[in-house]
Short mmCIF file of C-alpha atoms in Angstrom, two decimals:
data_model
loop_
_atom_site.label_atom_id
_atom_site.label_comp_id
_atom_site.label_asym_id
_atom_site.label_seq_id
_atom_site.Cartn_x
_atom_site.Cartn_y
_atom_site.Cartn_z
CA MET A 1 33.48 -21.75 -6.43
CA ASP A 2 33.91 -17.69 -7.11
CA ILE A 3 31.82 -15.33 -8.82
CA LYS A 4 32.25 -15.17 -12.23
CA ILE A 5 30.40 -12.94 -14.89
CA LYS A 6 31.57 -14.23 -18.48
CA ASN A 7 31.82 -12.57 -22.03
CA LEU A 8 28.82 -10.23 -20.67
CA ILE A 9 26.83 -8.24 -23.45
CA LYS A 10 24.54 -5.41 -22.02
CA LYS A 11 22.71 -3.00 -24.18
CA TYR A 12 20.80 -0.48 -22.75
CA ASN A 13 18.35 2.70 -25.03
CA GLY A 14 20.45 1.22 -27.59
CA GLN A 15 23.52 1.73 -27.00
CA VAL A 16 26.36 -1.06 -25.70
CA ILE A 17 27.09 -0.62 -22.14
CA PHE A 18 29.31 -3.72 -21.86
CA ASN A 19 31.08 -5.88 -24.90
CA GLY A 20 31.65 -8.94 -23.79
CA VAL A 21 33.18 -8.34 -20.10
CA ASP A 22 34.97 -10.77 -17.71
CA MET A 23 35.01 -10.16 -14.16
CA VAL A 24 36.13 -12.86 -11.43
CA PHE A 25 34.49 -12.10 -7.86
CA LYS A 26 36.94 -14.10 -5.44
CA ARG A 27 35.04 -15.61 -2.21
CA GLY A 28 35.10 -14.15 1.33
CA LEU A 29 36.98 -10.87 0.04
CA ILE A 30 35.70 -7.52 -0.67
CA SER A 31 35.66 -6.99 -4.20
CA VAL A 32 34.89 -3.07 -5.32
CA ILE A 33 33.79 -1.62 -8.63
CA SER A 34 34.24 1.94 -9.14
CA GLY A 35 34.06 4.32 -11.95
CA PRO A 36 32.07 7.38 -12.91
CA SER A 37 28.65 8.10 -12.83
CA GLY A 38 26.13 6.39 -15.02
CA ILE A 39 29.05 3.74 -16.49
CA GLY A 40 26.86 0.30 -15.54
CA LYS A 41 28.33 -0.35 -11.83
CA THR A 42 24.91 -0.71 -10.93
CA THR A 43 24.05 -2.60 -13.87
CA ILE A 44 26.69 -5.37 -12.69
CA LEU A 45 24.93 -5.35 -9.11
CA ASN A 46 21.44 -6.16 -11.10
CA ILE A 47 22.41 -8.38 -12.63
CA LEU A 48 24.08 -10.59 -10.33
CA SER A 49 20.99 -9.99 -8.04
CA GLY A 50 18.86 -11.24 -11.09
CA ILE A 51 17.05 -7.67 -10.96
CA ASP A 52 17.97 -7.11 -14.60
CA ASN A 53 17.79 -10.24 -17.09
CA ASP A 54 18.30 -8.85 -19.85
CA TYR A 55 21.78 -9.12 -21.17
CA GLU A 56 24.25 -11.35 -23.28
CA GLY A 57 26.58 -13.81 -21.16
CA THR A 58 26.64 -15.82 -18.48
CA VAL A 59 26.59 -15.55 -14.60
CA LEU A 60 28.36 -18.64 -12.49
CA GLY A 61 28.77 -19.19 -8.69
CA VAL A 62 25.74 -17.19 -7.59
CA ASP A 63 22.85 -18.88 -5.53
CA LYS A 64 19.71 -16.46 -6.03
CA GLU A 65 18.06 -17.37 -3.14
CA LYS A 66 21.36 -16.45 -0.68
CA ILE A 67 21.93 -12.56 -2.04
CA SER A 68 21.60 -9.77 0.34
CA TYR A 69 21.35 -6.36 -1.35
CA VAL A 70 22.24 -2.78 0.27
CA PHE A 71 21.16 -0.46 -1.73
CA GLN A 72 21.91 3.51 -2.95
CA GLU A 73 18.75 4.28 -0.59
CA PRO A 74 17.77 2.02 2.39
CA ARG A 75 14.80 1.03 1.56
CA LEU A 76 12.86 -0.01 5.25
CA LEU A 77 9.30 -0.30 5.27
CA ASP A 78 7.97 2.88 7.05
CA HIS A 79 5.65 0.80 9.41
CA LEU A 80 7.86 -1.62 10.97
CA THR A 81 10.23 -0.72 13.32
CA ALA A 82 14.45 -1.04 12.43
CA TYR A 83 14.06 -4.58 14.20
CA GLU A 84 10.96 -5.96 12.40
CA ASN A 85 12.44 -4.64 9.22
CA ILE A 86 15.22 -7.15 9.89
CA LYS A 87 12.89 -10.01 10.91
CA PHE A 88 10.87 -9.24 7.34
CA VAL A 89 13.42 -10.61 5.18
CA LEU A 90 14.26 -13.33 7.81
CA ASN A 91 11.33 -14.93 8.24
CA LYS A 92 11.26 -18.54 7.14
CA LYS A 93 14.91 -18.57 6.31
CA LEU A 94 15.84 -18.83 10.16
CA ASP A 95 14.42 -20.72 12.81
CA PHE A 96 11.89 -18.51 15.42
CA ASP A 97 15.02 -18.63 17.99
CA LYS A 98 17.44 -17.77 15.52
CA ILE A 99 15.96 -14.78 14.33
CA GLU A 100 15.97 -13.03 17.49
CA GLU A 101 19.48 -13.59 18.56
CA THR A 102 20.68 -13.10 15.02
CA ILE A 103 19.02 -9.73 14.85
CA ASN A 104 20.63 -8.80 18.25
CA LYS A 105 23.77 -9.48 16.97
CA VAL A 106 23.76 -7.08 13.59
CA LEU A 107 22.37 -5.07 15.67
CA GLU A 108 24.98 -4.96 18.27
CA THR A 109 27.61 -5.04 15.89
CA VAL A 110 26.02 -1.75 14.22
CA GLU A 111 25.77 0.21 17.37
CA LEU A 112 22.11 0.68 16.91
CA THR A 113 20.91 -1.72 19.77
CA GLU A 114 19.11 0.81 21.65
CA TYR A 115 17.48 2.06 18.57
CA LYS A 116 15.81 -1.23 17.62
CA SER A 117 12.23 -0.40 18.42
CA PHE A 118 12.35 2.99 16.79
CA TYR A 119 10.38 3.22 13.32
CA PRO A 120 12.52 4.82 9.98
CA ASN A 121 11.01 8.33 10.73
CA GLU A 122 12.45 8.34 14.56
CA LEU A 123 16.31 7.66 12.50
CA SER A 124 18.77 9.53 11.13
CA GLY A 125 19.80 8.97 7.29
CA GLY A 126 22.60 7.29 8.35
CA MET A 127 21.33 5.20 11.06
CA LYS A 128 18.74 3.95 8.53
CA GLN A 129 21.34 2.99 5.83
CA ARG A 130 23.15 0.96 9.27
CA VAL A 131 20.02 -1.31 8.97
CA SER A 132 19.83 -1.98 5.77
CA ILE A 133 23.22 -2.74 6.21
CA ALA A 134 22.31 -4.77 9.09
CA ARG A 135 19.88 -6.39 7.20
CA ALA A 136 22.25 -7.57 4.45
CA PHE A 137 24.49 -9.18 7.17
CA ALA A 138 21.83 -10.92 9.17
CA TYR A 139 20.30 -12.46 5.70
CA PRO A 140 21.61 -16.03 5.89
CA GLY A 141 23.42 -15.30 2.11
CA ASP A 142 26.92 -15.86 1.12
CA LEU A 143 27.00 -12.68 -1.38
CA ILE A 144 26.52 -9.17 -0.15
CA LEU A 145 25.55 -6.57 -2.71
CA MET A 146 26.11 -3.15 -1.97
CA ASP A 147 25.68 0.28 -4.06
CA GLU A 148 27.24 3.35 -3.09
CA PRO A 149 25.64 2.61 0.58
CA PHE A 150 27.22 5.98 1.53
CA SER A 151 26.15 8.41 -1.07
CA GLY A 152 24.40 11.35 1.11
CA ILE A 153 26.41 10.75 4.56
CA ASP A 154 29.03 13.03 6.47
CA GLU A 155 32.54 11.62 6.59
CA LYS A 156 32.62 10.49 9.73
CA LEU A 157 29.35 8.56 9.59
CA LYS A 158 30.81 7.02 6.37
CA MET A 159 34.38 6.23 8.04
CA GLN A 160 32.48 4.01 11.04
CA MET A 161 29.79 2.54 8.59
CA MET A 162 32.84 1.10 6.72
CA ARG A 163 34.71 0.08 9.88
CA ASP A 164 31.08 -1.66 10.79
CA ILE A 165 31.48 -3.53 7.38
CA LYS A 166 34.77 -4.62 7.37
CA LYS A 167 34.10 -5.84 10.77
CA LEU A 168 30.79 -8.00 9.89
CA GLN A 169 32.39 -9.15 6.94
CA LYS A 170 35.70 -10.33 9.05
CA LYS A 171 32.98 -12.47 11.31
CA GLN A 172 31.07 -14.01 8.71
CA MET A 173 33.44 -14.49 5.48
CA LYS A 174 30.61 -13.12 3.03
CA THR A 175 31.33 -12.39 -0.19
CA ILE A 176 31.09 -8.58 -1.27
CA VAL A 177 30.72 -6.83 -3.75
CA PHE A 178 30.75 -3.02 -3.38
CA VAL A 179 30.23 -0.26 -6.24
CA THR A 180 31.16 3.42 -5.37
CA HIS A 181 32.25 6.26 -7.49
CA ASN A 182 34.69 7.58 -4.52
CA MET A 183 38.24 6.25 -4.83
CA GLU A 184 39.09 6.81 -0.89
CA GLU A 185 36.34 4.22 -0.51
CA ALA A 186 37.45 1.89 -2.82
CA ARG A 187 40.90 1.80 -1.45
CA PHE A 188 40.09 1.36 2.18
CA ILE A 189 37.59 -1.12 1.82
CA GLY A 190 37.91 -3.36 -1.01
CA ASP A 191 40.05 -6.07 -0.75
CA GLU A 192 40.14 -6.52 -4.40
CA HIS A 193 39.23 -3.66 -6.81
CA TYR A 194 37.80 -3.06 -10.10
CA ILE A 195 37.72 0.34 -12.12
CA ILE A 196 35.21 0.47 -14.85
CA GLU A 197 35.60 3.10 -17.41
CA GLY A 198 34.58 3.89 -21.81
CA ARG A 199 31.90 3.56 -23.64
CA PRO A 200 31.59 0.96 -24.66
CA SER A 201 32.93 0.07 -21.01
CA ILE A 202 36.58 -2.02 -20.35
CA ILE A 203 37.42 -3.06 -16.91
CA ARG A 204 40.76 -2.87 -15.49
CA LYS A 205 42.14 -4.59 -12.44
CA GLN A 206 44.18 -2.68 -10.17
CA VAL A 207 46.59 -4.51 -8.26
CA LYS A 208 46.16 -3.84 -4.38
CA MET B 1 -2.64 24.57 28.89
CA MET B 2 -4.22 22.97 26.24
CA SER B 3 -2.68 21.33 22.83
CA SER B 4 -3.55 22.27 19.13
CA THR B 5 -4.91 19.19 18.13
CA THR B 6 -7.01 19.11 21.85
CA GLN B 7 -8.88 22.95 20.69
CA SER B 8 -9.19 21.97 16.95
CA ASN B 9 -11.20 19.18 18.37
CA MET B 10 -13.19 20.50 20.21
CA ALA B 11 -13.91 23.16 17.94
CA ARG B 12 -14.79 20.66 15.39
CA ARG B 13 -17.00 19.17 18.21
CA ILE B 14 -18.59 22.51 18.36
CA LYS B 15 -18.94 23.31 14.79
CA THR B 16 -20.77 20.53 13.59
CA PRO B 17 -23.77 20.34 15.81
CA LEU B 18 -23.74 24.67 15.10
CA VAL B 19 -23.77 23.54 11.89
CA ILE B 20 -26.65 21.51 12.04
CA LEU B 21 -28.96 23.63 13.70
CA PHE B 22 -27.84 26.44 10.99
CA TYR B 23 -29.31 23.75 8.46
CA LEU B 24 -32.24 22.87 10.69
CA PHE B 25 -33.26 26.72 10.72
CA ILE B 26 -33.16 27.33 6.95
CA TRP B 27 -35.57 24.14 7.08
CA GLU B 28 -37.52 25.47 9.47
CA LEU B 29 -37.76 29.13 7.95
CA GLY B 30 -38.86 27.63 4.20
CA ALA B 31 -41.57 25.40 5.98
CA LEU B 32 -42.93 28.62 7.98
CA LYS B 33 -42.90 30.72 4.58
CA VAL B 34 -44.29 27.91 2.63
CA SER B 35 -46.75 27.00 5.85
CA SER B 36 -48.06 23.45 3.71
CA SER B 37 -46.32 20.07 5.24
CA LEU B 38 -47.70 18.86 2.04
CA ILE B 39 -45.51 20.71 0.16
CA LEU B 40 -42.39 21.40 3.10
CA PRO B 41 -42.89 19.77 6.04
CA SER B 42 -41.05 21.10 9.35
CA PRO B 43 -38.29 19.68 10.89
CA VAL B 44 -40.25 19.25 13.99
CA GLU B 45 -42.93 17.49 11.99
CA THR B 46 -40.71 15.17 10.56
CA ILE B 47 -39.04 14.19 13.33
CA GLU B 48 -42.38 13.62 14.95
CA ALA B 49 -43.50 11.37 11.96
CA LEU B 50 -40.04 9.19 12.09
CA LEU B 51 -40.81 8.99 15.50
CA GLU B 52 -44.22 7.47 14.83
CA LEU B 53 -42.71 4.82 11.85
CA MET B 54 -39.59 3.43 14.36
CA PRO B 55 -42.10 1.52 16.43
CA LYS B 56 -43.85 0.12 13.33
CA GLU B 57 -42.56 -3.22 12.33
CA VAL B 58 -42.48 -2.26 8.51
CA PHE B 59 -40.16 0.09 9.30
CA ARG B 60 -37.89 -2.42 11.46
CA LEU B 61 -38.13 -4.37 8.14
CA SER B 62 -37.71 -2.15 5.49
CA VAL B 63 -34.62 -0.92 6.98
CA ALA B 64 -33.10 -4.01 7.75
CA THR B 65 -33.90 -5.63 4.17
CA THR B 66 -32.43 -2.62 2.78
CA VAL B 67 -29.53 -2.67 5.64
CA VAL B 68 -28.76 -6.04 4.09
CA ARG B 69 -28.63 -5.29 0.38
CA ILE B 70 -26.58 -2.63 0.47
CA VAL B 71 -24.07 -4.30 2.49
CA SER B 72 -24.44 -7.24 -0.26
CA GLY B 73 -24.35 -5.29 -3.06
CA VAL B 74 -21.00 -3.13 -1.43
CA GLY B 75 -19.37 -5.88 -0.38
CA LEU B 76 -19.60 -7.98 -3.84
CA SER B 77 -18.41 -4.71 -4.92
CA MET B 78 -15.35 -4.73 -3.10
CA VAL B 79 -14.23 -8.21 -3.09
CA ALA B 80 -14.47 -7.90 -7.14
CA GLY B 81 -13.16 -4.71 -6.94
CA ILE B 82 -10.21 -5.13 -5.17
CA PHE B 83 -9.38 -8.53 -6.70
CA LEU B 84 -9.77 -6.85 -10.12
CA GLY B 85 -7.98 -3.44 -9.56
CA ILE B 86 -5.03 -5.83 -8.80
CA ALA B 87 -5.30 -7.88 -11.33
CA SER B 88 -5.17 -5.14 -13.62
CA SER B 89 -2.35 -3.61 -12.35
CA MET B 90 -0.53 -6.64 -12.98
CA LYS B 91 -1.87 -8.10 -16.12
CA LYS B 92 -2.49 -5.16 -19.14
CA GLN B 93 -5.02 -7.23 -21.13
CA ILE B 94 -7.31 -7.52 -17.80
CA PHE B 95 -6.70 -3.51 -17.52
CA TYR B 96 -7.83 -3.40 -21.24
CA ILE B 97 -11.08 -5.59 -20.72
CA ILE B 98 -12.19 -3.59 -17.44
CA GLU B 99 -11.09 0.20 -18.38
CA PRO B 100 -14.32 0.62 -21.10
CA LEU B 101 -16.44 -0.92 -18.82
CA VAL B 102 -16.00 0.98 -15.94
CA GLY B 103 -15.99 4.21 -18.11
CA PHE B 104 -19.22 2.89 -19.27
CA LEU B 105 -20.60 2.30 -15.60
CA LYS B 106 -19.39 5.38 -14.17
CA SER B 107 -21.26 7.73 -16.91
CA ILE B 108 -24.53 5.42 -17.32
CA PRO B 109 -27.61 7.49 -15.24
CA VAL B 110 -28.81 5.15 -11.98
CA ILE B 111 -32.10 5.33 -13.43
CA SER B 112 -30.90 3.70 -16.51
CA VAL B 113 -29.08 1.05 -14.97
CA SER B 114 -32.02 0.24 -12.77
CA ILE B 115 -34.74 -0.25 -15.15
CA LEU B 116 -32.27 -2.47 -17.75
CA ILE B 117 -31.10 -4.95 -14.17
CA LEU B 118 -35.15 -4.99 -13.48
CA LEU B 119 -35.69 -6.32 -16.77
CA TRP B 120 -33.80 -9.27 -16.05
CA PHE B 121 -33.66 -9.87 -12.24
CA ASP B 122 -36.52 -10.05 -10.12
CA GLU B 123 -37.29 -7.56 -7.38
CA ASN B 124 -35.38 -8.71 -4.48
CA ILE B 125 -31.73 -8.90 -6.26
CA ALA B 126 -32.21 -6.32 -8.68
CA PRO B 127 -31.21 -3.93 -5.75
CA VAL B 128 -28.32 -5.86 -4.99
CA ALA B 129 -27.29 -5.92 -8.89
CA VAL B 130 -27.43 -2.71 -8.98
CA CYS B 131 -25.93 -1.30 -6.63
CA PHE B 132 -23.13 -3.57 -7.13
CA LEU B 133 -22.65 -2.14 -10.58
CA LEU B 134 -22.46 1.31 -9.41
CA CYS B 135 -19.90 0.66 -6.07
CA PHE B 136 -17.50 -1.20 -8.30
CA PRO B 137 -16.11 1.22 -10.55
CA PRO B 138 -14.82 3.61 -7.55
CA ILE B 139 -13.49 0.25 -5.95
CA TRP B 140 -11.93 -0.72 -9.11
CA SER B 141 -10.32 2.63 -9.78
CA ASN B 142 -8.84 3.22 -6.47
CA THR B 143 -7.71 -0.17 -5.97
CA PHE B 144 -5.76 0.36 -9.68
CA GLN B 145 -4.40 3.50 -8.37
CA GLY B 146 -3.01 2.39 -5.05
CA MET B 147 -1.46 -0.69 -6.66
CA ASN B 148 -0.01 1.57 -9.31
CA THR B 149 1.68 3.82 -6.42
CA VAL B 150 3.16 1.56 -4.40
CA ASP B 151 7.28 1.85 -3.86
CA LYS B 152 8.43 -0.61 -6.70
CA LYS B 153 11.96 -0.27 -4.70
CA LYS B 154 10.34 -1.81 -1.95
CA ILE B 155 9.15 -4.74 -3.87
CA GLU B 156 12.39 -5.39 -5.63
CA MET B 157 14.63 -4.89 -2.07
CA ALA B 158 11.57 -7.53 -0.82
CA ARG B 159 12.10 -10.06 -3.87
CA VAL B 160 16.05 -9.95 -3.61
CA TYR B 161 15.41 -11.39 -0.37
CA GLN B 162 13.05 -13.64 -1.70
CA VAL B 163 10.67 -12.80 1.04
CA GLU B 164 7.27 -14.85 0.16
CA TRP B 165 4.58 -13.20 -1.63
CA ILE B 166 1.86 -13.49 0.89
CA ASP B 167 4.82 -11.40 3.24
CA ILE B 168 4.90 -8.56 0.55
CA LEU B 169 0.81 -8.07 0.29
CA LYS B 170 0.99 -7.93 3.85
CA ASN B 171 3.83 -5.81 4.57
CA ILE B 172 4.50 -3.89 1.60
CA TYR B 173 0.88 -3.55 -0.71
CA LEU B 174 -1.65 -3.44 2.02
CA PRO B 175 -0.51 -1.07 4.32
CA HIS B 176 -0.54 1.46 1.02
CA LEU B 177 -3.47 0.18 -0.44
CA SER B 178 -5.66 0.65 2.45
CA PRO B 179 -5.92 4.16 2.64
CA TYR B 180 -7.12 4.20 -1.35
CA MET B 181 -9.45 1.20 -0.49
CA LEU B 182 -11.05 2.73 2.55
CA SER B 183 -11.60 6.42 0.18
CA GLY B 184 -12.99 3.76 -2.55
CA LEU B 185 -15.20 2.24 0.15
CA SER B 186 -16.43 5.52 1.48
CA ILE B 187 -17.54 6.70 -1.58
CA SER B 188 -19.28 3.11 -2.47
CA ILE B 189 -21.21 3.84 0.41
CA GLY B 190 -22.97 6.95 -0.36
CA LEU B 191 -23.39 5.82 -4.07
CA GLY B 192 -24.38 2.40 -2.62
CA TRP B 193 -27.60 4.09 -0.44
CA LYS B 194 -28.31 5.50 -3.30
CA SER B 195 -28.50 3.56 -6.15
CA THR B 196 -30.19 0.87 -3.92
CA VAL B 197 -33.08 2.80 -2.52
CA THR B 198 -33.51 3.97 -6.61
CA ALA B 199 -33.72 0.74 -7.27
CA GLU B 200 -36.22 -0.26 -4.78
CA LEU B 201 -38.09 2.24 -5.64
CA LEU B 202 -38.42 1.59 -9.29
CA SER B 203 -38.95 -2.35 -8.68
CA SER B 204 -41.57 -1.79 -6.05
CA ALA B 205 -39.30 -4.73 -3.67
CA PRO B 206 -41.13 -6.17 -0.58
CA TYR B 207 -39.88 -4.36 2.52
CA ALA B 208 -37.89 -1.59 1.14
CA MET B 209 -37.03 1.89 2.05
CA GLY B 210 -37.13 2.40 -1.64
CA ARG B 211 -40.78 1.51 -1.57
CA MET B 212 -41.96 3.09 1.23
CA ILE B 213 -40.63 6.57 0.17
CA TYR B 214 -42.38 5.49 -3.11
CA ASN B 215 -45.65 4.70 -1.44
CA SER B 216 -45.11 8.22 0.58
CA LYS B 217 -45.28 10.02 -2.59
CA ILE B 218 -48.07 8.62 -4.22
CA TYR B 219 -50.27 8.79 -0.95
CA LEU B 220 -48.90 12.37 -0.65
CA GLU B 221 -47.68 11.50 2.53
CA THR B 222 -44.89 14.31 2.45
CA THR B 223 -43.89 14.29 6.04
CA ASP B 224 -43.38 10.73 5.65
CA LEU B 225 -41.06 11.24 2.77
CA PHE B 226 -39.11 13.93 4.68
CA ALA B 227 -38.89 11.10 7.70
CA TRP B 228 -37.90 7.97 5.07
CA THR B 229 -35.53 10.15 3.34
CA MET B 230 -34.04 11.72 6.67
CA THR B 231 -33.58 7.48 7.88
CA VAL B 232 -31.47 7.24 4.40
CA VAL B 233 -29.44 10.00 5.75
CA ILE B 234 -28.31 9.35 9.00
CA LEU B 235 -28.30 5.34 8.42
CA SER B 236 -25.79 6.14 5.47
CA MET B 237 -23.96 8.38 7.01
CA LEU B 238 -23.64 6.15 10.34
CA MET B 239 -22.57 3.02 8.19
CA GLU B 240 -19.93 5.29 6.54
CA LYS B 241 -18.53 6.18 10.06
CA ILE B 242 -18.68 2.53 11.34
CA VAL B 243 -17.12 1.35 7.96
CA LYS B 244 -14.06 3.85 8.48
CA CYS B 245 -13.38 2.57 11.99
CA LEU B 246 -13.23 -0.61 11.39
CA ILE B 247 -11.15 -0.57 8.33
CA GLU B 248 -8.63 2.02 10.28
CA LYS B 249 -8.58 -0.57 13.37
CA LYS B 250 -7.59 -3.45 10.88
CA SER B 251 -5.34 -1.69 9.14
CA ARG B 252 -3.12 -0.81 12.29
CA ARG B 253 -3.44 -4.64 13.40
CA ILE B 254 -1.69 -5.61 9.86
CA ARG B 255 0.33 -2.52 10.74
CA ASP B 256 1.48 -3.91 14.25
CA GLY B 257 0.82 -7.06 13.59
CA HIS B 258 4.62 -7.91 13.40
CA LYS B 259 5.30 -6.14 16.86
CA ASN B 260 3.81 -9.59 18.30
#
C-alpha cells in the first residue's frame, strides 16, 4: 500500500500552512519534496514520523515502528562510536548475530568501515551525516524520511552521498521521502517530485 | 620533554601542600601570638590531641556513627532528589509542588531545622532527617537542571527509532545527567557533614562527633574541640573525593557499556 496524506490541514502560530492537501508516496521509490525554506517541508516529515500530531487529516500506510529518519543534523550520541550509534537503534529490533552483519554492510556501502570505532568528535561533518544515513538504512523499517541531509556539505561529498543513498535504496527497495530546497538535488535523487509553494501551501507534482 | 598536562599536574601536586603549609604557618603564628591553648591551640597541639583521641573507642564509635548518619542522610536525599528531579521535569504539577519546598529548605537556617526536627524525632533519627532535608535541595535542583538541558533532538531521534525508554535513560539522560548529579552530590556531602554534626550537637545523640565537639566546649577542652573539627574537615574532604572517584568510574562504565 502506498503512503497517503489526505486532506491535511495544518496551522502553526495561527497561520494556515496546509489547507486540505493530498499527497501520495509510492512504495519502493524516492519521492522528493522541494520548495523554499519555511514552507512546511519538514512539517510533512514530522507528520509522517509521528513527531507532529497536531494536525487535521489522515495519514495512511505508515507503520510508526518501521520509520527511519535522517535529520538535518546527524544527531549522533557523542559517547558512542559510529558502530555503536547504529547499534543503539537496532537493539532488540534484530537478532544479536544479525546486528553486526547489518551494521558492517551499511558501513561498507557508505565507505566508513575503517571509521566504525571512531567517535563523532573524531569524524568530519560529512562522515557523521553518512553514519546517520547508514543508521537509517540499517534500521529494519520500510520508510526512510530525509530532511535536507546535505545541508552544509560540499558538492563533491554531496554527490557521493547521493550515490550512496541511491545504491542503498536499490539494494533494499525502501520507500524514501526526501526533503530539499535544492532543485538539482531533487532532480538527481528523486523518482517522483513534489513542489510546495505559496501560503497556504499548494503542492504540485512534477512529472520526471 | 614534559607535556603541559604533566607539568600542570606536577604544579598542582606541589602547590596543594604549599598552600596547606602556608595556612598552618598562619595558624601557628596566631597561636604563638595568643599563647593560650585554651583560646587558640597550635597545629602541633591539635595534632597531638588528635593522635591521643584516635586509639580511644569513643573516637572510633563516634566517627563510625556520624559517618553512617551522613551516608544515610545523603543517600536518601540522592534517591529522593534524583527521582523527584526527573519527575519534576516531566510533570509540571510535581515541579509546582516541589519548587517552593526547595526554596524554603534552601533559606531556612540549619539551627531552626535541627531544633524543629528534634521536637519530632528521637536523637538517633534527627541528625539523619536534618541531613536529608538540607542535602535534598542541591540534588533536586541539579537533576532538574540537567533534565532540562538534555538534547531534545536526540530524544526525538531515539523516539522515532522506537528505542526503549531504558536505553534512552542509559544512553542519553544518564551520560548528560551524571556531571549535574556529581556536582549536586559534592555540594551535599559538605552540607551533610555540617548539618549532621550540628544536629548531633543539639540533640546530644550518643556516640556522635557533634556531641564530642559539644563536650569539648563545655569542659573547655579547646584542643580537643580543634582535633574533632579537624577530623570532621578531613573526613568530609575524603568522603567527597571517594564519592567523586566512584561516580566518575561508574559514569565511565555507563558510557563504555555499549562497547562490550
